[in-house]
JSON list of C-alpha atoms in Angstrom, two decimals:
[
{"chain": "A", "resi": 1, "resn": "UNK", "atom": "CA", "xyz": [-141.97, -3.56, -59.06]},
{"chain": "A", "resi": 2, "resn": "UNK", "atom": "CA", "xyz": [-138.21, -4.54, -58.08]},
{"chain": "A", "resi": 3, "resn": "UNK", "atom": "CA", "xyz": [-137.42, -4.73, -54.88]},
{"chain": "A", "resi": 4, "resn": "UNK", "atom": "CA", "xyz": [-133.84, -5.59, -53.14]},
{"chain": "A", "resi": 5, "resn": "UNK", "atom": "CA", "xyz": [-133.64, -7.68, -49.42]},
{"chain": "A", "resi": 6, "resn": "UNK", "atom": "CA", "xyz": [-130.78, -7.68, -47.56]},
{"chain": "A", "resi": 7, "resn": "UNK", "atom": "CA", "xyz": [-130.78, -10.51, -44.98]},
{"chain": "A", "resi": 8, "resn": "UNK", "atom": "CA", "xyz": [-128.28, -9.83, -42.63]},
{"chain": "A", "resi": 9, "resn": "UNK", "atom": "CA", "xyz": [-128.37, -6.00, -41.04]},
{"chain": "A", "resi": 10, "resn": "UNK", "atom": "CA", "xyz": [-125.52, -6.97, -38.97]},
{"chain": "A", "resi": 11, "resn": "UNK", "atom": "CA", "xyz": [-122.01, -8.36, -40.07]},
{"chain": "A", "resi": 12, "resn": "UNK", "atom": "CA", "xyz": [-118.97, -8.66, -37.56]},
{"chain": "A", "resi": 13, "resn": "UNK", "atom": "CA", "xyz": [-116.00, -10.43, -39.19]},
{"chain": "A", "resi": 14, "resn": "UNK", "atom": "CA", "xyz": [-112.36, -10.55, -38.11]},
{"chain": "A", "resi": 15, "resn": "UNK", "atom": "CA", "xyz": [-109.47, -8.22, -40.09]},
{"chain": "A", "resi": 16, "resn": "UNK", "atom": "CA", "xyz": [-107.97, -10.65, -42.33]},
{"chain": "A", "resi": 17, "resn": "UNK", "atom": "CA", "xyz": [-111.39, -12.97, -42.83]},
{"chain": "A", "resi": 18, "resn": "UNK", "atom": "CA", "xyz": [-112.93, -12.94, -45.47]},
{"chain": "A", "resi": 19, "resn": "UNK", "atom": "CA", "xyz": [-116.21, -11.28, -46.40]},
{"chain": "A", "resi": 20, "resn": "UNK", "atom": "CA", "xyz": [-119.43, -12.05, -48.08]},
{"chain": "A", "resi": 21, "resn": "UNK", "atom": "CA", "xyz": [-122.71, -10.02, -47.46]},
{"chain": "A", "resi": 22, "resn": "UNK", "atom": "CA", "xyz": [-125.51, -11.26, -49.42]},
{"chain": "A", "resi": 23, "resn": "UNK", "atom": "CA", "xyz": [-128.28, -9.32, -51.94]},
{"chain": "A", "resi": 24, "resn": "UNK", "atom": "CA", "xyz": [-131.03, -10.56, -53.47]},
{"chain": "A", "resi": 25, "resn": "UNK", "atom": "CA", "xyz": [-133.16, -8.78, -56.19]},
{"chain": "A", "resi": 26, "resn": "UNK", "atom": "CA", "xyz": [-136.78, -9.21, -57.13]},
{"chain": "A", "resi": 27, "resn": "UNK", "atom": "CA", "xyz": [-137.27, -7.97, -61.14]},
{"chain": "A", "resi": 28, "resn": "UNK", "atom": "CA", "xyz": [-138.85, -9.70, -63.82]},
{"chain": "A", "resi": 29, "resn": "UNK", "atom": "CA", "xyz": [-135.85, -8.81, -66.64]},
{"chain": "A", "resi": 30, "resn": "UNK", "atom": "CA", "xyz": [-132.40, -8.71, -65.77]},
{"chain": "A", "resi": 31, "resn": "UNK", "atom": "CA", "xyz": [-131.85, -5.15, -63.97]},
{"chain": "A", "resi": 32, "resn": "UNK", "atom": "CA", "xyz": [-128.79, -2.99, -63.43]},
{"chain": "A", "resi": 33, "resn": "UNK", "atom": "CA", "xyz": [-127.17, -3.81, -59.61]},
{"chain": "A", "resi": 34, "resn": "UNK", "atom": "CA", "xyz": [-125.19, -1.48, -57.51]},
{"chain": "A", "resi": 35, "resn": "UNK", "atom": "CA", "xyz": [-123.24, -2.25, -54.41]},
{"chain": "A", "resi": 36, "resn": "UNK", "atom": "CA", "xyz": [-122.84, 1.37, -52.51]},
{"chain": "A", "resi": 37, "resn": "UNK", "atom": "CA", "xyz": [-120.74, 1.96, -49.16]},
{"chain": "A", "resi": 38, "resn": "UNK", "atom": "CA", "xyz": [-121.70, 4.41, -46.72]},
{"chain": "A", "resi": 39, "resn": "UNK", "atom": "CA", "xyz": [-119.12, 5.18, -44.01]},
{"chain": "A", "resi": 40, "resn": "UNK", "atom": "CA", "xyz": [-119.50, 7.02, -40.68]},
{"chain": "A", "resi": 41, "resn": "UNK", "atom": "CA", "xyz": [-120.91, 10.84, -41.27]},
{"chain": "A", "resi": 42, "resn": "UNK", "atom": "CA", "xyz": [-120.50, 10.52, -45.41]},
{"chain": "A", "resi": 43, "resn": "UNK", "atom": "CA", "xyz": [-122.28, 9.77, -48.44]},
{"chain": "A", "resi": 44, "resn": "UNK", "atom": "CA", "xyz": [-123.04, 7.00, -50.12]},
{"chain": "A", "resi": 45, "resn": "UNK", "atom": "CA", "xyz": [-120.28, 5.91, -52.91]},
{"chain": "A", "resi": 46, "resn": "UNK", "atom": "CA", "xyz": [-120.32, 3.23, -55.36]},
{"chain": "A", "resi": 47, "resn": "UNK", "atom": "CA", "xyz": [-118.74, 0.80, -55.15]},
{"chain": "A", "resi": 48, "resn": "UNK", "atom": "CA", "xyz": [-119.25, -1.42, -58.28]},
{"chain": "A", "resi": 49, "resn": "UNK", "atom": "CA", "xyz": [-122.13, -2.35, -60.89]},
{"chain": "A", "resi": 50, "resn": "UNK", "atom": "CA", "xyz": [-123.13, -4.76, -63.22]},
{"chain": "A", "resi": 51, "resn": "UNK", "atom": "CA", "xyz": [-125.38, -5.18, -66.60]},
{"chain": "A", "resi": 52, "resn": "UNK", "atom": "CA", "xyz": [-124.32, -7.38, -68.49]},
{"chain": "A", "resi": 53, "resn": "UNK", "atom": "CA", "xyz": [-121.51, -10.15, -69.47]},
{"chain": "A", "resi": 54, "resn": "UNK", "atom": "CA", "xyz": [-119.15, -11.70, -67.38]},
{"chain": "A", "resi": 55, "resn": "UNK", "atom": "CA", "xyz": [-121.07, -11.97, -63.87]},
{"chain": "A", "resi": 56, "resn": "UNK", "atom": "CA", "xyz": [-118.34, -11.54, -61.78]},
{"chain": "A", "resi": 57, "resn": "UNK", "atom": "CA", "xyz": [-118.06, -7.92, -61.48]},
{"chain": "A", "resi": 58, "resn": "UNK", "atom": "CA", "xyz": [-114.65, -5.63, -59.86]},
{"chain": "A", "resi": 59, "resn": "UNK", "atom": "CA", "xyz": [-114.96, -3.11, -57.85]},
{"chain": "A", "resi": 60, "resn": "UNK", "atom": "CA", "xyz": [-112.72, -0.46, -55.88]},
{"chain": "A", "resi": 61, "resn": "UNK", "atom": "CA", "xyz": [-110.47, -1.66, -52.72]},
{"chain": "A", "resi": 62, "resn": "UNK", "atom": "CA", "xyz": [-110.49, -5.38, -53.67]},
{"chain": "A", "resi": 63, "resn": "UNK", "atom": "CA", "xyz": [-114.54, -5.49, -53.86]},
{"chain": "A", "resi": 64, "resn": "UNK", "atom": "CA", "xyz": [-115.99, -8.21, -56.15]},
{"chain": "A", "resi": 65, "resn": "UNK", "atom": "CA", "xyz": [-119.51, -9.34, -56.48]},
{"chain": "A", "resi": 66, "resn": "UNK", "atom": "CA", "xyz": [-121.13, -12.22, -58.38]},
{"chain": "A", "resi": 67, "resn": "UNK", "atom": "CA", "xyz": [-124.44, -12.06, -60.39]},
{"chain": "A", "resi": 68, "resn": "UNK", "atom": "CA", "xyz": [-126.70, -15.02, -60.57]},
{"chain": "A", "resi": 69, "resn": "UNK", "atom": "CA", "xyz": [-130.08, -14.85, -62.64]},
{"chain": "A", "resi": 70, "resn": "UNK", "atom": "CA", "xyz": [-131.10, -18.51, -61.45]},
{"chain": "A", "resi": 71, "resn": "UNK", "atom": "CA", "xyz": [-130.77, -16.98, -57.84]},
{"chain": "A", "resi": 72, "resn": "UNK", "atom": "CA", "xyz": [-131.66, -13.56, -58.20]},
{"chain": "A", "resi": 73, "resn": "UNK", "atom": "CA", "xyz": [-128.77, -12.64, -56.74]},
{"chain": "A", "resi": 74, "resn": "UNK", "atom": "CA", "xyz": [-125.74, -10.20, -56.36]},
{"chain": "A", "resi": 75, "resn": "UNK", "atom": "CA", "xyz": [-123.81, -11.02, -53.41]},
{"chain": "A", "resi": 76, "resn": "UNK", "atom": "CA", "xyz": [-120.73, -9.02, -52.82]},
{"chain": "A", "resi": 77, "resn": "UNK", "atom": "CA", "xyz": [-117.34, -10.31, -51.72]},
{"chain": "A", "resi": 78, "resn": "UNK", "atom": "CA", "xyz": [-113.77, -9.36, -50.62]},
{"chain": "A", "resi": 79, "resn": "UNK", "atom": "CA", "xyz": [-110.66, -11.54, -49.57]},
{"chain": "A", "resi": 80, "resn": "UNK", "atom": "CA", "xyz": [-109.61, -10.10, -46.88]},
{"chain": "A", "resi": 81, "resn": "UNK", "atom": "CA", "xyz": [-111.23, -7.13, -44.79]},
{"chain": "A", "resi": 82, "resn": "UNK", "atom": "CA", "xyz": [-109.48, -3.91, -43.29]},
{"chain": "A", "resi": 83, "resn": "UNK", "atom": "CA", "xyz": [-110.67, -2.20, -40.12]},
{"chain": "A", "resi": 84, "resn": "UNK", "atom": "CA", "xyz": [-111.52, 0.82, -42.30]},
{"chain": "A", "resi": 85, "resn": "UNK", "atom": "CA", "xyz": [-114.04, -1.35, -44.59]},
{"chain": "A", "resi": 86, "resn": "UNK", "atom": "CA", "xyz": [-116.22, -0.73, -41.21]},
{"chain": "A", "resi": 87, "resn": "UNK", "atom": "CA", "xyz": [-119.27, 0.79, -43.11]},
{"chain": "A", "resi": 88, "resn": "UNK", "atom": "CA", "xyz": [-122.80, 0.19, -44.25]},
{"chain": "A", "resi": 89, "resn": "UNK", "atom": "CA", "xyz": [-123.07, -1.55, -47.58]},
{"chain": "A", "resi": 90, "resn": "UNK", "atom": "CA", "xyz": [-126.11, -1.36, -49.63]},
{"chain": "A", "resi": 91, "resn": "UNK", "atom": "CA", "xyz": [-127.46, -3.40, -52.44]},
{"chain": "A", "resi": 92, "resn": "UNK", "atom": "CA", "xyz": [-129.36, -1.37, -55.19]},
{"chain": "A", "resi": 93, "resn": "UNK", "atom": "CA", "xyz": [-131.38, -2.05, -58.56]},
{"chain": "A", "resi": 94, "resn": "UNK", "atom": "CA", "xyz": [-132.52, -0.16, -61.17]},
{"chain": "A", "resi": 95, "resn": "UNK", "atom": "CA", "xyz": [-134.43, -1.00, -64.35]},
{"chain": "A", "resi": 96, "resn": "UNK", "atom": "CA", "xyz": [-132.46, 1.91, -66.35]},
{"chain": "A", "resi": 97, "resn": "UNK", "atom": "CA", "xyz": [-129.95, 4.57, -65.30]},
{"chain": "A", "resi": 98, "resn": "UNK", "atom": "CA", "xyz": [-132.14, 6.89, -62.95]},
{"chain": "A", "resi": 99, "resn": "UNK", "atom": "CA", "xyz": [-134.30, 5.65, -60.24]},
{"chain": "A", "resi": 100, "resn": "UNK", "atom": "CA", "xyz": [-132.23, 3.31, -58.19]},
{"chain": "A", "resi": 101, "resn": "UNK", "atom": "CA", "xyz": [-133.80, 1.20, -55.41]},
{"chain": "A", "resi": 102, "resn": "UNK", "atom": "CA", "xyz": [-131.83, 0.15, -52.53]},
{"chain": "A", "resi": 103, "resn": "UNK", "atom": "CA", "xyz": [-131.97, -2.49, -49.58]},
{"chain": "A", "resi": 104, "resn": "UNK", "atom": "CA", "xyz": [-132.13, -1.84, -46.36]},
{"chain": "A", "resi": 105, "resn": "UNK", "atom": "CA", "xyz": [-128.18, -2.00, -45.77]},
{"chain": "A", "resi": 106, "resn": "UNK", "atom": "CA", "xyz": [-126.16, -3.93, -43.78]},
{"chain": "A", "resi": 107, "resn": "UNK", "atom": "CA", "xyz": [-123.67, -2.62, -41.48]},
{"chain": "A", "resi": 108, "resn": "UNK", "atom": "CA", "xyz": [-120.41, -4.24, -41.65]},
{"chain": "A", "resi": 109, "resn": "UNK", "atom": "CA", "xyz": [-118.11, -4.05, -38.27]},
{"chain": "A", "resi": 110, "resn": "UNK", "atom": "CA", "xyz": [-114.53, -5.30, -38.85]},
{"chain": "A", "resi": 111, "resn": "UNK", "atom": "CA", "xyz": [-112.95, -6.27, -35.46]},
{"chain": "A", "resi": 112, "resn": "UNK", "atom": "CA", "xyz": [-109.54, -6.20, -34.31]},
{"chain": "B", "resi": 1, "resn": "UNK", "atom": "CA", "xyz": [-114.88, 19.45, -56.95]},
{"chain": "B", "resi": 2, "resn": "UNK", "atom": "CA", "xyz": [-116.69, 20.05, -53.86]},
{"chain": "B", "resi": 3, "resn": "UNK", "atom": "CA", "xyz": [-118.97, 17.34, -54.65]},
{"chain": "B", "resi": 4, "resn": "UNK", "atom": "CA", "xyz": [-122.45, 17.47, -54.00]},
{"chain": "B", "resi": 5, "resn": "UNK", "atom": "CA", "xyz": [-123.30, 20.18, -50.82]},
{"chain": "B", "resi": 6, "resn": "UNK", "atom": "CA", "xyz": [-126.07, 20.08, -48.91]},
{"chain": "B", "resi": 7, "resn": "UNK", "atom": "CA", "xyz": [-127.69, 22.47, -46.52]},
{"chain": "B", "resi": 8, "resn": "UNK", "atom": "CA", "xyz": [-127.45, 22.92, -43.43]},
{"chain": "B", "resi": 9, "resn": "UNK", "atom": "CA", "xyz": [-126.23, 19.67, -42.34]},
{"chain": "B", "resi": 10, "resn": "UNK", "atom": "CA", "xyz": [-128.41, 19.34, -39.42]},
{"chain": "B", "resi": 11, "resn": "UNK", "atom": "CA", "xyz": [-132.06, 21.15, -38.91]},
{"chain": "B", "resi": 12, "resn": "UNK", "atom": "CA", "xyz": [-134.42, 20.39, -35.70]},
{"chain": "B", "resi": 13, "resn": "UNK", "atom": "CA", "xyz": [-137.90, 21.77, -35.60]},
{"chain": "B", "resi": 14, "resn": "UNK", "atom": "CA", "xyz": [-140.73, 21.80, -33.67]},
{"chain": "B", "resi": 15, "resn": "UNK", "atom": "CA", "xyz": [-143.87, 20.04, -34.86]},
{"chain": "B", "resi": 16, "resn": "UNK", "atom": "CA", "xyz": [-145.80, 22.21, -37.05]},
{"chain": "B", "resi": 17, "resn": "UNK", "atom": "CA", "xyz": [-143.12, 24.16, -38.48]},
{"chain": "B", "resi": 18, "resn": "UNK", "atom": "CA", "xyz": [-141.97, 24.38, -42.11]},
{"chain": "B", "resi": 19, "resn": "UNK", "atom": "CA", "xyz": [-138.04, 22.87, -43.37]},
{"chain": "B", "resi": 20, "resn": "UNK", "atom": "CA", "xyz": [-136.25, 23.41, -46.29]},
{"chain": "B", "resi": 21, "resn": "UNK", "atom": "CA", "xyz": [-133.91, 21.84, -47.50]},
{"chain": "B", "resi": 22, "resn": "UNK", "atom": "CA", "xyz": [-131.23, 22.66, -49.62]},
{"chain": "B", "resi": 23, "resn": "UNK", "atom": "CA", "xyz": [-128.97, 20.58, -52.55]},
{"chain": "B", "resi": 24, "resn": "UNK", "atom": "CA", "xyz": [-126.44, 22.04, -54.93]},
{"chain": "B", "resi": 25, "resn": "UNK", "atom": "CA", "xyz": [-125.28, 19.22, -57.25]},
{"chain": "B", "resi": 26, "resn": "UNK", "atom": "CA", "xyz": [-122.00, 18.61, -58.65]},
{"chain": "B", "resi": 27, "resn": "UNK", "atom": "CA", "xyz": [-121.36, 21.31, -62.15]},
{"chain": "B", "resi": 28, "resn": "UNK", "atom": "CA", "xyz": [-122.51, 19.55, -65.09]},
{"chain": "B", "resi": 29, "resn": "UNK", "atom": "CA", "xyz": [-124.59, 16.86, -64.01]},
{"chain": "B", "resi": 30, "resn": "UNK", "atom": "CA", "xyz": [-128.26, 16.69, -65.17]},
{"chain": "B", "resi": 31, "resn": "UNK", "atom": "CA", "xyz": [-130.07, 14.89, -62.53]},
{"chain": "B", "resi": 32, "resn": "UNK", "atom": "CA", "xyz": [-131.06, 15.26, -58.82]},
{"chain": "B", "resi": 33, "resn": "UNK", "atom": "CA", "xyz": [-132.32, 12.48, -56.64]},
{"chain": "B", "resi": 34, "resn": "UNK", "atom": "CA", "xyz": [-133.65, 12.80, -53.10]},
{"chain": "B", "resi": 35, "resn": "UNK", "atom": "CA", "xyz": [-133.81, 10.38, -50.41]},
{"chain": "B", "resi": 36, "resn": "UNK", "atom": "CA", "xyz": [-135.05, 9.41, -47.22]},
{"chain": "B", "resi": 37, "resn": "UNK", "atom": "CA", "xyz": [-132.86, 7.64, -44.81]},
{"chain": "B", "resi": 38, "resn": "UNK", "atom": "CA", "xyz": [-134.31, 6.04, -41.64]},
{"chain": "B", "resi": 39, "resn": "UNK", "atom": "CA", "xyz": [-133.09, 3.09, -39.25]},
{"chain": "B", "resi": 40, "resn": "UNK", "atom": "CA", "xyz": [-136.66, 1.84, -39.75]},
{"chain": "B", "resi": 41, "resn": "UNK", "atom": "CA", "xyz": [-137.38, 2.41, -43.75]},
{"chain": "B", "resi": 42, "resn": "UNK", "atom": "CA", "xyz": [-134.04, 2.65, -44.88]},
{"chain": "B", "resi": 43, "resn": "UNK", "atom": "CA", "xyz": [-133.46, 4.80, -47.77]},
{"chain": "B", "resi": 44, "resn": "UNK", "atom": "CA", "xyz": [-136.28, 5.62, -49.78]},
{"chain": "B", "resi": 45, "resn": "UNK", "atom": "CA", "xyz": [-136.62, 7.06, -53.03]},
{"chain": "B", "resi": 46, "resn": "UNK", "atom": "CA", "xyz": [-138.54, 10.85, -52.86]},
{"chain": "B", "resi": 47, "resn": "UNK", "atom": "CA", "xyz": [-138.47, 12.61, -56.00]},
{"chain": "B", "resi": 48, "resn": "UNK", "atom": "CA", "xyz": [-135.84, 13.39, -59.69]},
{"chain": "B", "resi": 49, "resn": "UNK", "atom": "CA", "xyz": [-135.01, 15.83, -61.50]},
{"chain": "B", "resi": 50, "resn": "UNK", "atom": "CA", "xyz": [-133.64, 15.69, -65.15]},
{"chain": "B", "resi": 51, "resn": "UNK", "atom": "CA", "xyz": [-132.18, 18.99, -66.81]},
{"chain": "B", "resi": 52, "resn": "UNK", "atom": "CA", "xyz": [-134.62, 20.62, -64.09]},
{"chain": "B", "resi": 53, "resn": "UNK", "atom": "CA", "xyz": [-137.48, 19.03, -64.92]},
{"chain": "B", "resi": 54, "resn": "UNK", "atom": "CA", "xyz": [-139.32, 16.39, -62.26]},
{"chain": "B", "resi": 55, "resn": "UNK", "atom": "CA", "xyz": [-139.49, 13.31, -63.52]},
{"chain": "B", "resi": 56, "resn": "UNK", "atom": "CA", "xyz": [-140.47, 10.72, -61.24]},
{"chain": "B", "resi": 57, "resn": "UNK", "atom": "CA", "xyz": [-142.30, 12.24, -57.57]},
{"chain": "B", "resi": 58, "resn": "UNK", "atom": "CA", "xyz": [-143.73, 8.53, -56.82]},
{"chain": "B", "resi": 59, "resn": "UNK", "atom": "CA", "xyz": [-141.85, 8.29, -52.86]},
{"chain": "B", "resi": 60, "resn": "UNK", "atom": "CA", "xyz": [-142.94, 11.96, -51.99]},
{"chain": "B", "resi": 61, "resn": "UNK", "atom": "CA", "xyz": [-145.96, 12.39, -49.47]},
{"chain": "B", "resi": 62, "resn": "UNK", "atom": "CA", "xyz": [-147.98, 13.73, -51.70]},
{"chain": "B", "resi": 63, "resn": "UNK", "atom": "CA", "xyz": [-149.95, 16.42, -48.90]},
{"chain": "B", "resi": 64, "resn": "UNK", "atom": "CA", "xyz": [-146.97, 17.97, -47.55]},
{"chain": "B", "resi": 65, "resn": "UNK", "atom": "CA", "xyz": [-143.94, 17.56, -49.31]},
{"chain": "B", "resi": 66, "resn": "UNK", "atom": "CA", "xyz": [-142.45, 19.29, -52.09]},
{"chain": "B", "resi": 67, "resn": "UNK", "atom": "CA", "xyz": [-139.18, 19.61, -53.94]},
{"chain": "B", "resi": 68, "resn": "UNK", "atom": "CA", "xyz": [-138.64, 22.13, -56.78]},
{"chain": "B", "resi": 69, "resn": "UNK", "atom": "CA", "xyz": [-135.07, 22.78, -59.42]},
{"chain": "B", "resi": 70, "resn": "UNK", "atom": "CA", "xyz": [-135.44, 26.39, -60.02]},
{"chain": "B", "resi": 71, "resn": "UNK", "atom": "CA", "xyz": [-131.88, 26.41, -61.84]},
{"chain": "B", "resi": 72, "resn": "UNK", "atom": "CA", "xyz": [-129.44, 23.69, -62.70]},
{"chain": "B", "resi": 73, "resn": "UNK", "atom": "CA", "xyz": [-127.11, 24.62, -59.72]},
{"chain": "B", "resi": 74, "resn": "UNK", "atom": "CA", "xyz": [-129.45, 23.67, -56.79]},
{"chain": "B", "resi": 75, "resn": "UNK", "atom": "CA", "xyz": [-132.91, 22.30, -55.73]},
{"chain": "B", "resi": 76, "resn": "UNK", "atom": "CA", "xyz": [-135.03, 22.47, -52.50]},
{"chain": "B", "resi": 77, "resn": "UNK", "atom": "CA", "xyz": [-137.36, 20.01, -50.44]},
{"chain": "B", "resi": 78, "resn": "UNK", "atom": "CA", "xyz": [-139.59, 21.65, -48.00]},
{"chain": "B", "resi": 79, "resn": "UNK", "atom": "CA", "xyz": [-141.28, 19.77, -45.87]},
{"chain": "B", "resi": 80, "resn": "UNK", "atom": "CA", "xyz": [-144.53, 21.89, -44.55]},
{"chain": "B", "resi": 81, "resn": "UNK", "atom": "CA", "xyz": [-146.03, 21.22, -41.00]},
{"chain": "B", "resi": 82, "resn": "UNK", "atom": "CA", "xyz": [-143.37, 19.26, -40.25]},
{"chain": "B", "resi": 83, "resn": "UNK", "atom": "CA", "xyz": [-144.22, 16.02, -37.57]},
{"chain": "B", "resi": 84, "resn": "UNK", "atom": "CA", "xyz": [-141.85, 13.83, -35.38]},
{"chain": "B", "resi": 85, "resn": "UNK", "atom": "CA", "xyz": [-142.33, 11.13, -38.49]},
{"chain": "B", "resi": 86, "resn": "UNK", "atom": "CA", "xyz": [-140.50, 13.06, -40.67]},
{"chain": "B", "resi": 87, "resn": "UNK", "atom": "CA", "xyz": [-136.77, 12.97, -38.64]},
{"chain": "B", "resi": 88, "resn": "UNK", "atom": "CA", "xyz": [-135.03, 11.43, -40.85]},
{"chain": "B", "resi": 89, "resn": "UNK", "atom": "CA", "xyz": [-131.73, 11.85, -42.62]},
{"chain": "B", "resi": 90, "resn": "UNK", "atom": "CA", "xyz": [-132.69, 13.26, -45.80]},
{"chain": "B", "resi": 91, "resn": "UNK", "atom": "CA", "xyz": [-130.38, 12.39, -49.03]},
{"chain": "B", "resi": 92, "resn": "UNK", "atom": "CA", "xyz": [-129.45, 14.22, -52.17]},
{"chain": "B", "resi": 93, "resn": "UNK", "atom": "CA", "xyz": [-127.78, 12.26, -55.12]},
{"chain": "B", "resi": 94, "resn": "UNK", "atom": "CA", "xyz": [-126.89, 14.13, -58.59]},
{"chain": "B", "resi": 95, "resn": "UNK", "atom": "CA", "xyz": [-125.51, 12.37, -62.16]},
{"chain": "B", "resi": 96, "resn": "UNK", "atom": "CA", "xyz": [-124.01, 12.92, -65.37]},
{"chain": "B", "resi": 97, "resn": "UNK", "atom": "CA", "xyz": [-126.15, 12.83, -67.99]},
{"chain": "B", "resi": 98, "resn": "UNK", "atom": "CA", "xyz": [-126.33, 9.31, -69.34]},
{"chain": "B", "resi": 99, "resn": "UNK", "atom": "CA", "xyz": [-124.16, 7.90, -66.57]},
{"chain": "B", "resi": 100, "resn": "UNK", "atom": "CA", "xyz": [-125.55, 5.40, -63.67]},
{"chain": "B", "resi": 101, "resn": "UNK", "atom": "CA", "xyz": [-123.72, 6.02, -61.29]},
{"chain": "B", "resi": 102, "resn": "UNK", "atom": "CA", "xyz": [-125.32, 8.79, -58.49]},
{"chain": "B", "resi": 103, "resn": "UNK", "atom": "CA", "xyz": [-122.80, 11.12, -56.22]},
{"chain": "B", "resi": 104, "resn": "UNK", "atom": "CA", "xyz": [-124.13, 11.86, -52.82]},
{"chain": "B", "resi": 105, "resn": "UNK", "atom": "CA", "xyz": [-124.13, 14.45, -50.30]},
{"chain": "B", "resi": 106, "resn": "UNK", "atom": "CA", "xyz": [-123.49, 14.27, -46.92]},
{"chain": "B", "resi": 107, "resn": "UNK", "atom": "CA", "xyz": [-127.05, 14.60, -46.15]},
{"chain": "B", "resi": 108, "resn": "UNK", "atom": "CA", "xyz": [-129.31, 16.74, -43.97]},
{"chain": "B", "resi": 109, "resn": "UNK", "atom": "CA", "xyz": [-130.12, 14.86, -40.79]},
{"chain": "B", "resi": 110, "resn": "UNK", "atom": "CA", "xyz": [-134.07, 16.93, -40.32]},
{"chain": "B", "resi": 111, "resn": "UNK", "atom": "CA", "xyz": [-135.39, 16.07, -36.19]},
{"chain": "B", "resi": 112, "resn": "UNK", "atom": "CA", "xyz": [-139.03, 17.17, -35.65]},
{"chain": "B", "resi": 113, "resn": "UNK", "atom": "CA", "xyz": [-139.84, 17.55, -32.05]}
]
């Protein structure tokens, strides 16, 4: 069965720093992976996904993530954070378009 | 687009008692998800629906939970003899047919006393 860990439940970084909060996937083909952002009192959103081709992947507000079979991984990335990227982030993987597995989530605080 | 509405927002129960909750998905999309969402678990995957019909029940409790899609403009999980176990935050995610990516609601945060 896939399965999705995310390391670190806790990220603080500085605005301005930049970001990288790590995913890694368990799945015995090459799945579809989802980064999703949950901030305070809302939904989950997506925030970018990848099947196939080049494995560096853009997503909304200057989001990026890499995919690496050798690593099983699909770590996701930004420049340069903003106060309001404070959120929880969560890795997902699916074998097809429905069910969608996700990680445990890790909560991102941006600090002044 | 009101996006996808859930109902009521918060619930508290006692222990014992019966919950249902409700999800009206976006117009036009096929599929419901539910989910579980706990500091502990995380979110897990419940149950699907596909053009109203379930598809995949494999994360719901099989002795006391139940979700249903009467029509395609909501569906229901009720959660019978409810225990302190269940508080959770519970999800609902709906998608175009053919499309990946799920909209969610703002959830239903369910505490059991």
């Amino acid at each position: 069965a896939q399965s999705v860990t995310q390391p670190d439940a806790r990220v603080t970084v500085s605005e301005g720093a930049s970001l990288q909060l790590r995913c890694k996937y368990s799945y015995s083909a090459t799945p579809y992976l989802f980064w999703y952002v949950q901030y305070p009192r809302q939904g989950l959103q997506m925030l970018l996904k990848y099947y196939s081709g080049d494995p560096v992947v853009q997503g909304v507000n200057g989001f990026e993530a890499e995919f690496s079979k050798s690593d099983s991984s699909f770590h996701l990335r930004k420049a340069s954070v903003h106060w309001s990227d404070s959120a929880v982030y969560f890795c997902a993987v699916s074998p097809n378009t429905d069910k969608v597995v996700f990680g445990t989530g890790t909560r991102l605080q941006v600090s002044p | 687009n009101a996006g996808v509405i859930q109902t009521p927002r918060h619930k508290v129960t006692g222990k014992g008692q019966e919950a249902t909750l409700w999800c009206e998905p976006i117009s036009g999309h096929s599929a419901v998800f539910w989910y579980r969402q706990t500091i502990v678990q995380g979110l897990e995957f419940l149950t699907y629906f596909r053009n109203q019909a379930p598809i995949d029940d494999s994360g719901m409790p099989k002795e006391r939970f139940s979700a249903q899609m009467p029509n395609q403009s909501h569906s229901t999980l009720k959660i019978q003899s409810t225990q302190p176990q269940d508080s959770a935050v519970y999800l609902c995610a709906s998608s175009e047919q053919g499309s990946d990516e799920q909209y969610f609601g703002p959830g239903t945060r369910l505490t059991v006393l």
